PDB file of C-alpha atoms in Angstrom:
ATOM      1  CA  MET A  76     -97.312 -31.385  62.456  1.00 46.00           C
ATOM      2  CA  ARG A  77     -95.780 -31.999  59.036  1.00 51.00           C
ATOM      3  CA  ARG A  78     -92.812 -33.705  60.654  1.00 53.00           C
ATOM      4  CA  SER A  79     -94.975 -36.060  62.645  1.00 50.00           C
ATOM      5  CA  LEU A  80     -96.953 -37.370  59.638  1.00 55.00           C
ATOM      6  CA  PRO A  81     -94.147 -39.505  58.201  1.00 73.00           C
ATOM      7  CA  ILE A  82     -93.660 -41.144  61.652  1.00 80.00           C
ATOM      8  CA  VAL A  83     -97.388 -41.909  62.031  1.00 79.00           C
ATOM      9  CA  SER A  84     -97.691 -43.266  58.558  1.00 80.00           C
ATOM     10  CA  THR A  85     -94.542 -45.375  59.042  1.00 83.00           C
ATOM     11  CA  LEU A  86     -95.899 -46.834  62.236  1.00 85.00           C
ATOM     12  CA  ILE A  87     -99.132 -47.641  60.534  1.00 86.00           C
ATOM     13  CA  VAL A  88     -97.354 -49.389  57.678  1.00 86.00           C
ATOM     14  CA  LEU A  89     -95.203 -51.413  60.119  1.00 87.00           C
ATOM     15  CA  LEU A  90     -98.148 -52.477  62.202  1.00 89.00           C
ATOM     16  CA  ALA A  91    -100.048 -53.544  59.094  1.00 88.00           C
ATOM     17  CA  ALA A  92     -96.999 -55.404  57.752  1.00 87.00           C
ATOM     18  CA  SER A  93     -96.416 -57.151  61.109  1.00 89.00           C
ATOM     19  CA  TYR A  94     -99.895 -58.521  61.030  1.00 88.00           C
ATOM     20  CA  PHE A  95     -98.924 -60.579  57.970  1.00 85.00           C
ATOM     21  CA  LEU A  96     -95.138 -60.964  58.398  1.00 88.00           C
ATOM     22  CA  ILE A  97     -95.034 -62.202  62.022  1.00 91.00           C
ATOM     23  CA  PRO A  98     -97.232 -65.258  61.414  1.00 89.00           C
ATOM     24  CA  LEU A  99     -95.484 -65.924  58.120  1.00 88.00           C
ATOM     25  CA  TYR A 100     -92.095 -65.845  59.886  1.00 90.00           C
ATOM     26  CA  ALA A 101     -93.403 -68.138  62.663  1.00 90.00           C
ATOM     27  CA  THR A 102     -94.651 -70.598  60.046  1.00 89.00           C
ATOM     28  CA  PHE A 103     -91.320 -70.489  58.199  1.00 90.00           C
ATOM     29  CA  GLN A 104     -89.337 -70.996  61.439  1.00 90.00           C
ATOM     30  CA  PHE A 105     -91.600 -73.936  62.395  1.00 89.00           C
ATOM     31  CA  SER A 106     -90.991 -75.542  58.961  1.00 87.00           C
ATOM     32  CA  LEU A 107     -87.277 -75.532  59.631  1.00 89.00           C
ATOM     33  CA  GLN A 108     -87.538 -77.484  62.899  1.00 86.00           C
ATOM     34  CA  MET A 109     -88.263 -80.942  61.527  1.00 85.00           C
ATOM     35  CA  VAL A 110     -84.815 -82.105  62.736  1.00 83.00           C
ATOM     36  CA  ARG A 111     -84.589 -81.621  66.536  1.00 81.00           C
ATOM     37  CA  GLY A 112     -81.967 -79.275  67.741  1.00 79.00           C
ATOM     38  CA  GLN A 113     -81.187 -77.574  64.518  1.00 84.00           C
ATOM     39  CA  TRP A 114     -82.766 -75.688  61.614  1.00 87.00           C
ATOM     40  CA  SER A 115     -82.849 -77.444  58.319  1.00 87.00           C
ATOM     41  CA  PHE A 116     -84.790 -77.692  55.083  1.00 90.00           C
ATOM     42  CA  GLU A 117     -85.636 -81.302  55.699  1.00 88.00           C
ATOM     43  CA  ALA A 118     -89.352 -80.582  55.489  1.00 88.00           C
ATOM     44  CA  TYR A 119     -88.922 -79.007  52.034  1.00 89.00           C
ATOM     45  CA  ARG A 120     -86.738 -81.887  50.916  1.00 90.00           C
ATOM     46  CA  SER A 121     -89.401 -84.369  52.038  1.00 87.00           C
ATOM     47  CA  VAL A 122     -92.095 -82.441  50.139  1.00 87.00           C
ATOM     48  CA  PHE A 123     -90.051 -82.325  46.927  1.00 88.00           C
ATOM     49  CA  ASN A 124     -89.268 -85.958  47.090  1.00 88.00           C
ATOM     50  CA  SER A 125     -92.961 -86.898  47.292  1.00 85.00           C
ATOM     51  CA  ASP A 126     -94.453 -88.232  44.038  1.00 88.00           C
ATOM     52  CA  VAL A 127     -97.950 -87.025  45.095  1.00 89.00           C
ATOM     53  CA  PHE A 128     -96.671 -83.458  45.469  1.00 89.00           C
ATOM     54  CA  ALA A 129     -95.294 -83.495  41.915  1.00 89.00           C
ATOM     55  CA  ALA A 130     -98.505 -84.969  40.554  1.00 93.00           C
ATOM     56  CA  THR A 131    -100.796 -82.496  42.331  1.00 92.00           C
ATOM     57  CA  VAL A 132     -98.697 -79.481  41.314  1.00 90.00           C
ATOM     58  CA  THR A 133     -98.602 -80.641  37.697  1.00 92.00           C
ATOM     59  CA  PHE A 134    -102.397 -81.274  37.663  1.00 94.00           C
ATOM     60  CA  SER A 135    -103.191 -77.873  39.263  1.00 92.00           C
ATOM     61  CA  THR A 136    -100.853 -76.114  36.897  1.00 91.00           C
ATOM     62  CA  ILE A 137    -102.370 -77.637  33.832  1.00 94.00           C
ATOM     63  CA  ALA A 138    -105.867 -76.980  35.088  1.00 94.00           C
ATOM     64  CA  SER A 139    -105.109 -73.398  35.948  1.00 92.00           C
ATOM     65  CA  LEU A 140    -103.427 -72.721  32.601  1.00 92.00           C
ATOM     66  CA  ALA A 141    -106.460 -74.233  30.792  1.00 94.00           C
ATOM     67  CA  ALA A 142    -108.796 -72.039  32.828  1.00 94.00           C
ATOM     68  CA  ILE A 143    -106.692 -68.929  31.902  1.00 93.00           C
ATOM     69  CA  LEU A 144    -106.778 -69.803  28.194  1.00 94.00           C
ATOM     70  CA  VAL A 145    -110.627 -70.385  28.244  1.00 95.00           C
ATOM     71  CA  GLY A 146    -111.094 -67.250  30.282  1.00 93.00           C
ATOM     72  CA  VAL A 147    -109.070 -65.095  27.892  1.00 93.00           C
ATOM     73  CA  LEU A 148    -110.997 -66.467  24.818  1.00 93.00           C
ATOM     74  CA  ILE A 149    -114.280 -65.605  26.566  1.00 93.00           C
ATOM     75  CA  VAL A 150    -113.442 -62.309  28.303  1.00 93.00           C
ATOM     76  CA  VAL A 151    -111.492 -60.502  25.589  1.00 92.00           C
ATOM     77  CA  PRO A 152    -114.094 -60.685  22.796  1.00 92.00           C
ATOM     78  CA  THR A 153    -116.881 -59.981  25.316  1.00 93.00           C
ATOM     79  CA  ALA A 154    -115.224 -56.873  26.727  1.00 92.00           C
ATOM     80  CA  TYR A 155    -114.310 -55.702  23.234  1.00 92.00           C
ATOM     81  CA  TRP A 156    -117.837 -56.106  21.860  1.00 92.00           C
ATOM     82  CA  VAL A 157    -119.480 -54.492  24.930  1.00 92.00           C
ATOM     83  CA  ARG A 158    -117.216 -51.422  24.647  1.00 89.00           C
ATOM     84  CA  LEU A 159    -117.595 -51.136  20.924  1.00 88.00           C
ATOM     85  CA  ARG A 160    -121.281 -51.997  20.203  1.00 87.00           C
ATOM     86  CA  LEU A 161    -123.098 -52.490  23.449  1.00 87.00           C
ATOM     87  CA  PRO A 162    -122.057 -49.743  25.942  1.00 86.00           C
ATOM     88  CA  ARG A 163    -125.510 -49.795  27.486  1.00 90.00           C
ATOM     89  CA  TRP A 164    -125.062 -53.412  28.533  1.00 90.00           C
ATOM     90  CA  ARG A 165    -121.777 -52.706  30.261  1.00 89.00           C
ATOM     91  CA  PRO A 166    -123.376 -52.388  33.799  1.00 90.00           C
ATOM     92  CA  VAL A 167    -125.233 -55.716  33.228  1.00 92.00           C
ATOM     93  CA  VAL A 168    -121.961 -57.470  32.096  1.00 91.00           C
ATOM     94  CA  GLU A 169    -120.069 -55.996  35.027  1.00 90.00           C
ATOM     95  CA  PHE A 170    -122.724 -57.188  37.472  1.00 92.00           C
ATOM     96  CA  VAL A 171    -122.568 -60.688  35.913  1.00 91.00           C
ATOM     97  CA  SER A 172    -118.813 -60.748  36.141  1.00 90.00           C
ATOM     98  CA  LEU A 173    -119.051 -59.958  39.843  1.00 91.00           C
ATOM     99  CA  MET A 174    -121.490 -62.843  40.591  1.00 91.00           C
ATOM    100  CA  PRO A 175    -118.685 -65.323  41.388  1.00 91.00           C
ATOM    101  CA  LEU A 176    -117.728 -63.078  44.404  1.00 89.00           C
ATOM    102  CA  ILE A 177    -121.277 -63.391  45.738  1.00 89.00           C
ATOM    103  CA  ILE A 178    -122.048 -67.087  45.029  1.00 89.00           C
ATOM    104  CA  PRO A 179    -119.971 -69.481  47.210  1.00 90.00           C
ATOM    105  CA  PRO A 180    -117.876 -72.078  45.361  1.00 90.00           C
ATOM    106  CA  VAL A 181    -119.758 -74.859  47.185  1.00 91.00           C
ATOM    107  CA  VAL A 182    -123.038 -73.731  45.527  1.00 91.00           C
ATOM    108  CA  LEU A 183    -121.266 -73.601  42.206  1.00 91.00           C
ATOM    109  CA  VAL A 184    -119.856 -77.118  42.347  1.00 91.00           C
ATOM    110  CA  PHE A 185    -123.141 -78.562  43.591  1.00 90.00           C
ATOM    111  CA  GLY A 186    -124.828 -76.869  40.662  1.00 90.00           C
ATOM    112  CA  TYR A 187    -122.386 -78.550  38.317  1.00 89.00           C
ATOM    113  CA  VAL A 188    -123.015 -81.959  39.908  1.00 88.00           C
ATOM    114  CA  ARG A 189    -126.744 -81.440  39.652  1.00 88.00           C
ATOM    115  CA  LEU A 190    -126.617 -80.380  36.040  1.00 88.00           C
ATOM    116  CA  PHE A 191    -123.912 -82.778  34.804  1.00 90.00           C
ATOM    117  CA  GLY A 192    -124.376 -85.700  37.176  1.00 82.00           C
ATOM    118  CA  SER A 193    -125.105 -89.369  36.407  1.00 78.00           C
ATOM    119  CA  THR A 194    -128.868 -88.667  35.951  1.00 79.00           C
ATOM    120  CA  SER A 195    -128.477 -85.730  33.560  1.00 79.00           C
ATOM    121  CA  TYR A 196    -128.507 -85.696  29.691  1.00 83.00           C
ATOM    122  CA  LEU A 197    -124.759 -84.828  29.757  1.00 84.00           C
ATOM    123  CA  PRO A 198    -123.195 -86.901  32.504  1.00 86.00           C
ATOM    124  CA  LEU A 199    -119.716 -85.422  32.700  1.00 88.00           C
ATOM    125  CA  THR A 200    -119.018 -86.593  36.187  1.00 87.00           C
ATOM    126  CA  LEU A 201    -118.924 -90.249  35.048  1.00 87.00           C
ATOM    127  CA  SER A 202    -115.422 -89.814  33.456  1.00 89.00           C
ATOM    128  CA  ASN A 203    -112.188 -88.169  34.476  1.00 91.00           C
ATOM    129  CA  ALA A 204    -112.113 -85.979  31.378  1.00 91.00           C
ATOM    130  CA  GLY A 205    -115.599 -84.702  32.038  1.00 91.00           C
ATOM    131  CA  THR A 206    -114.864 -83.992  35.733  1.00 93.00           C
ATOM    132  CA  ASN A 207    -111.682 -82.199  34.728  1.00 94.00           C
ATOM    133  CA  THR A 208    -113.767 -80.192  32.325  1.00 93.00           C
ATOM    134  CA  LEU A 209    -116.101 -79.137  35.172  1.00 93.00           C
ATOM    135  CA  LEU A 210    -113.081 -78.184  37.318  1.00 94.00           C
ATOM    136  CA  VAL A 211    -111.658 -75.980  34.605  1.00 95.00           C
ATOM    137  CA  ALA A 212    -115.105 -74.410  34.148  1.00 94.00           C
ATOM    138  CA  GLY A 213    -115.218 -73.737  37.834  1.00 93.00           C
ATOM    139  CA  TYR A 214    -111.802 -72.103  37.756  1.00 95.00           C
ATOM    140  CA  VAL A 215    -112.925 -69.952  34.861  1.00 95.00           C
ATOM    141  CA  VAL A 216    -115.968 -68.757  36.854  1.00 94.00           C
ATOM    142  CA  LEU A 217    -113.835 -67.980  39.930  1.00 93.00           C
ATOM    143  CA  SER A 218    -111.281 -65.956  38.002  1.00 92.00           C
ATOM    144  CA  LEU A 219    -113.930 -64.132  35.921  1.00 92.00           C
ATOM    145  CA  PRO A 220    -114.124 -61.022  38.119  1.00 93.00           C
ATOM    146  CA  TYR A 221    -110.359 -60.546  38.062  1.00 91.00           C
ATOM    147  CA  MET A 222    -109.794 -61.394  34.422  1.00 92.00           C
ATOM    148  CA  TYR A 223    -112.631 -59.212  33.230  1.00 93.00           C
ATOM    149  CA  ARG A 224    -111.503 -56.134  35.330  1.00 91.00           C
ATOM    150  CA  ALA A 225    -107.951 -56.489  34.102  1.00 90.00           C
ATOM    151  CA  VAL A 226    -108.961 -56.737  30.422  1.00 92.00           C
ATOM    152  CA  ASP A 227    -111.581 -54.020  30.664  1.00 91.00           C
ATOM    153  CA  ASN A 228    -109.167 -51.605  32.263  1.00 89.00           C
ATOM    154  CA  GLY A 229    -106.665 -52.463  29.498  1.00 88.00           C
ATOM    155  CA  MET A 230    -109.221 -51.659  26.811  1.00 90.00           C
ATOM    156  CA  ALA A 231    -110.155 -48.427  28.514  1.00 88.00           C
ATOM    157  CA  ALA A 232    -106.596 -47.154  27.957  1.00 86.00           C
ATOM    158  CA  ILE A 233    -106.730 -47.609  24.148  1.00 86.00           C
ATOM    159  CA  ASP A 234    -109.014 -46.242  21.462  1.00 85.00           C
ATOM    160  CA  ILE A 235    -110.882 -49.365  20.398  1.00 88.00           C
ATOM    161  CA  LYS A 236    -113.122 -47.587  17.913  1.00 87.00           C
ATOM    162  CA  THR A 237    -110.241 -45.963  16.066  1.00 88.00           C
ATOM    163  CA  LEU A 238    -108.298 -49.248  15.948  1.00 87.00           C
ATOM    164  CA  THR A 239    -111.321 -51.155  14.677  1.00 88.00           C
ATOM    165  CA  GLU A 240    -112.010 -48.591  11.931  1.00 87.00           C
ATOM    166  CA  ALA A 241    -108.386 -48.581  10.891  1.00 88.00           C
ATOM    167  CA  ALA A 242    -108.324 -52.356  10.690  1.00 87.00           C
ATOM    168  CA  GLU A 243    -111.569 -52.465   8.683  1.00 86.00           C
ATOM    169  CA  ILE A 244    -110.152 -49.893   6.237  1.00 88.00           C
ATOM    170  CA  LEU A 245    -107.121 -52.110   5.728  1.00 86.00           C
ATOM    171  CA  GLY A 246    -109.428 -55.059   4.916  1.00 85.00           C
ATOM    172  CA  ALA A 247    -109.298 -57.019   8.186  1.00 83.00           C
ATOM    173  CA  SER A 248    -112.236 -59.090   9.326  1.00 85.00           C
ATOM    174  CA  ARG A 249    -113.666 -58.805  12.807  1.00 84.00           C
ATOM    175  CA  PHE A 250    -111.964 -61.991  13.934  1.00 87.00           C
ATOM    176  CA  ARG A 251    -108.586 -60.789  12.639  1.00 88.00           C
ATOM    177  CA  THR A 252    -109.125 -57.392  14.216  1.00 88.00           C
ATOM    178  CA  ILE A 253    -109.564 -59.040  17.608  1.00 87.00           C
ATOM    179  CA  ALA A 254    -106.651 -61.458  17.118  1.00 86.00           C
ATOM    180  CA  ALA A 255    -104.163 -59.094  15.445  1.00 87.00           C
ATOM    181  CA  VAL A 256    -105.025 -55.733  16.895  1.00 87.00           C
ATOM    182  CA  ILE A 257    -106.963 -55.939  20.123  1.00 87.00           C
ATOM    183  CA  PHE A 258    -105.034 -58.779  21.699  1.00 87.00           C
ATOM    184  CA  PRO A 259    -101.524 -57.223  21.187  1.00 85.00           C
ATOM    185  CA  ASN A 260    -102.679 -53.895  22.538  1.00 87.00           C
ATOM    186  CA  VAL A 261    -104.123 -55.391  25.776  1.00 88.00           C
ATOM    187  CA  ARG A 262    -101.459 -58.017  26.212  1.00 86.00           C
ATOM    188  CA  SER A 263    -100.128 -56.565  29.448  1.00 84.00           C
ATOM    189  CA  ALA A 264    -103.674 -56.422  30.873  1.00 87.00           C
ATOM    190  CA  ILE A 265    -104.294 -60.093  29.864  1.00 89.00           C
ATOM    191  CA  VAL A 266    -101.093 -61.263  31.420  1.00 87.00           C
ATOM    192  CA  SER A 267    -101.862 -59.377  34.671  1.00 84.00           C
ATOM    193  CA  GLY A 268    -105.247 -61.013  34.842  1.00 87.00           C
ATOM    194  CA  ALA A 269    -103.728 -64.380  34.006  1.00 89.00           C
ATOM    195  CA  PHE A 270    -101.285 -64.283  36.900  1.00 86.00           C
ATOM    196  CA  LEU A 271    -104.042 -63.221  39.273  1.00 85.00           C
ATOM    197  CA  SER A 272    -106.236 -66.019  38.005  1.00 89.00           C
ATOM    198  CA  PHE A 273    -103.425 -68.582  38.341  1.00 90.00           C
ATOM    199  CA  SER A 274    -102.821 -67.566  41.949  1.00 86.00           C
ATOM    200  CA  ILE A 275    -106.536 -68.080  42.709  1.00 89.00           C
ATOM    201  CA  SER A 276    -107.012 -71.327  40.817  1.00 91.00           C
ATOM    202  CA  PHE A 277    -103.732 -73.097  41.840  1.00 88.00           C
ATOM    203  CA  GLY A 278    -104.649 -73.445  45.524  1.00 85.00           C
ATOM    204  CA  GLU A 279    -108.404 -73.656  45.244  1.00 90.00           C
ATOM    205  CA  PHE A 280    -109.855 -76.310  47.597  1.00 91.00           C
ATOM    206  CA  VAL A 281    -113.690 -76.454  47.524  1.00 92.00           C
ATOM    207  CA  ILE A 282    -114.341 -77.231  43.835  1.00 93.00           C
ATOM    208  CA  ALA A 283    -111.359 -79.609  43.524  1.00 93.00           C
ATOM    209  CA  SER A 284    -112.277 -81.431  46.707  1.00 92.00           C
ATOM    210  CA  LEU A 285    -115.959 -81.927  45.992  1.00 91.00           C
ATOM    211  CA  LEU A 286    -115.170 -83.034  42.457  1.00 92.00           C
ATOM    212  CA  ASN A 287    -112.516 -85.464  43.878  1.00 91.00           C
ATOM    213  CA  ARG A 288    -109.736 -84.121  41.750  1.00 92.00           C
ATOM    214  CA  PRO A 289    -106.033 -84.643  42.596  1.00 91.00           C
ATOM    215  CA  ALA A 290    -105.296 -80.880  42.937  1.00 92.00           C
ATOM    216  CA  PHE A 291    -102.860 -79.050  45.075  1.00 90.00           C
ATOM    217  CA  GLY A 292    -105.500 -77.536  47.427  1.00 89.00           C
ATOM    218  CA  PRO A 293    -106.988 -80.839  48.600  1.00 91.00           C
ATOM    219  CA  TYR A 294    -103.410 -82.285  48.925  1.00 90.00           C
ATOM    220  CA  LEU A 295    -102.414 -79.368  51.139  1.00 87.00           C
ATOM    221  CA  VAL A 296    -105.408 -79.983  53.431  1.00 88.00           C
ATOM    222  CA  GLN A 297    -104.851 -83.759  53.505  1.00 87.00           C
ATOM    223  CA  ILE A 298    -101.168 -83.670  54.341  1.00 86.00           C
ATOM    224  CA  GLY A 299    -102.002 -81.198  57.120  1.00 81.00           C
ATOM    225  CA  GLN A 300    -104.066 -83.905  58.851  1.00 81.00           C
ATOM    226  CA  ASP A 301    -101.240 -86.437  58.930  1.00 78.00           C
ATOM    227  CA  ARG A 302     -98.034 -84.506  59.296  1.00 82.00           C
ATOM    228  CA  ALA A 303     -96.757 -81.372  61.142  1.00 81.00           C
ATOM    229  CA  TYR A 304     -93.779 -79.839  59.423  1.00 86.00           C
ATOM    230  CA  GLU A 305     -94.505 -80.541  55.718  1.00 86.00           C
ATOM    231  CA  PRO A 306     -97.811 -78.491  55.754  1.00 86.00           C
ATOM    232  CA  ALA A 307     -95.887 -75.474  57.025  1.00 87.00           C
ATOM    233  CA  ALA A 308     -93.336 -75.921  54.197  1.00 88.00           C
ATOM    234  CA  LEU A 309     -96.162 -76.206  51.667  1.00 87.00           C
ATOM    235  CA  ALA A 310     -97.780 -73.086  53.039  1.00 85.00           C
ATOM    236  CA  ILE A 311     -94.577 -71.093  52.613  1.00 88.00           C
ATOM    237  CA  MET A 312     -94.125 -72.381  49.107  1.00 87.00           C
ATOM    238  CA  SER A 313     -97.651 -71.562  48.107  1.00 83.00           C
ATOM    239  CA  PHE A 314     -97.255 -68.013  49.539  1.00 84.00           C
ATOM    240  CA  ALA A 315     -94.046 -67.624  47.624  1.00 86.00           C
ATOM    241  CA  LEU A 316     -95.790 -68.734  44.372  1.00 82.00           C
ATOM    242  CA  ILE A 317     -98.619 -66.250  44.955  1.00 79.00           C
ATOM    243  CA  TRP A 318     -96.267 -63.447  45.664  1.00 82.00           C
ATOM    244  CA  ALA A 319     -94.225 -64.261  42.549  1.00 82.00           C
ATOM    245  CA  CYS A 320     -97.431 -63.994  40.576  1.00 76.00           C
ATOM    246  CA  MET A 321     -98.281 -60.696  42.205  1.00 75.00           C
ATOM    247  CA  VAL A 322     -94.873 -59.248  41.401  1.00 79.00           C
ATOM    248  CA  LEU A 323     -95.065 -60.399  37.808  1.00 76.00           C
ATOM    249  CA  MET A 324     -98.566 -58.966  37.536  1.00 70.00           C
ATOM    250  CA  GLN A 325     -97.285 -55.543  38.831  1.00 71.00           C
ATOM    251  CA  LEU A 326     -94.465 -55.612  36.234  1.00 74.00           C
ATOM    252  CA  PHE A 327     -96.761 -56.307  33.389  1.00 67.00           C
ATOM    253  CA  ALA A 328     -99.388 -53.933  34.720  1.00 60.00           C
ATOM    254  CA  ALA A 329     -96.797 -51.111  34.660  1.00 60.00           C
ATOM    255  CA  ARG A 330     -96.645 -51.408  30.887  1.00 58.00           C
ATOM    256  CA  LYS A 331     -99.102 -49.111  29.265  1.00 53.00           C
ATOM    257  CA  PRO A 332    -101.442 -50.731  26.724  1.00 50.00           C
ATOM    258  CA  GLY A 333    -101.470 -49.497  23.202  1.00 50.00           C
ATOM    259  CA  GLY A 334     -98.543 -48.275  21.095  1.00 48.00           C
ATOM    260  CA  ARG A 335     -99.029 -50.936  18.463  1.00 49.00           C
ATOM    261  CA  ILE A 336     -99.466 -50.208  14.743  1.00 45.00           C
ATOM    262  CA  LEU A 337    -101.191 -52.251  12.031  1.00 50.00           C
ATOM    263  CA  PRO A 338     -98.418 -53.193   9.461  1.00 45.00           C
ATOM    264  CA  ARG A 339     -99.519 -56.819   9.154  1.00 49.00           C
ATOM    265  CA  LEU A 340    -103.032 -55.857   8.143  1.00 52.00           C
ATOM    266  CA  ILE A 341    -101.895 -53.649   5.256  1.00 46.00           C
ATOM    267  CA  ARG A 342    -102.303 -55.355   1.963  1.00 48.00           C
ATOM    268  CA  PRO A 343     -99.422 -55.362  -0.517  1.00 45.00           C
ATOM    269  CA  SER A 344    -101.441 -53.216  -2.962  1.00 41.00           C
ATOM    270  CA  ALA A 345    -102.111 -50.644  -0.255  1.00 45.00           C
ATOM    271  CA  ARG A 346     -98.402 -50.410   0.598  1.00 44.00           C
ATOM    272  CA  SER A 347     -97.437 -49.708  -2.988  1.00 40.00           C
ATOM    273  CA  VAL A 348     -99.941 -46.875  -3.314  1.00 40.00           C
ATOM    274  CA  THR A 349     -98.424 -43.460  -2.902  1.00 42.00           C
ATOM    275  CA  PRO A 350    -100.379 -40.431  -1.872  1.00 41.00           C
TER     276      PRO A 350
END
């Protein structure tokens, strides 16, 4: 019985892997058949030579990075304050962070249009900058469950109370404690959440399409309606990007949070004092 367990588990893993790898291989093989009678990377070359592809990738990258920055600035202080001062509110905050998984993105974007449309007091949809702001806000909301879980798990691995008390004894303000002590100690957790957020925001379609933004997700759908081989190449490249983010996330997640000391917070007078 013990000898049969590795065989059964191996078969289960192979069947589960084939469910994903076989369609992926078929898509990759189809993307190489743009030139009849031979396999080539002509579809990939055609995609890279397109100016629209470069513009959409650049736009989605900038929007995703902006969403990551805003998400970190919101999530890290919130998770820190909830764990330090408001532990009873933690279930409520966790429930709120899970709401984007329950509310569909189409409801979210129609709410944005309703609140910030042309008839509102703050008509952000009338300008490109305002619409881009709504897009980044939508990306922040979509990535909130993943960013909050990553940061909260990172803070659970360190002693926030002791670090805060040590920083306050050394004369640090609350803002400097978060910036110089908490951020470095949960850096690996923040980076893991950032990669996961980037993989979600980069290929997002619903919000970018309804806000009429030149993002990568709508471009992928649009090119799929006009051509045959280029969409397969784009799908392979998007999968490769997501997998690269997953690998980087695992590498950073393997680093244990903590292990940082507070030398920059020590005042010169405190360093010169001898016990």
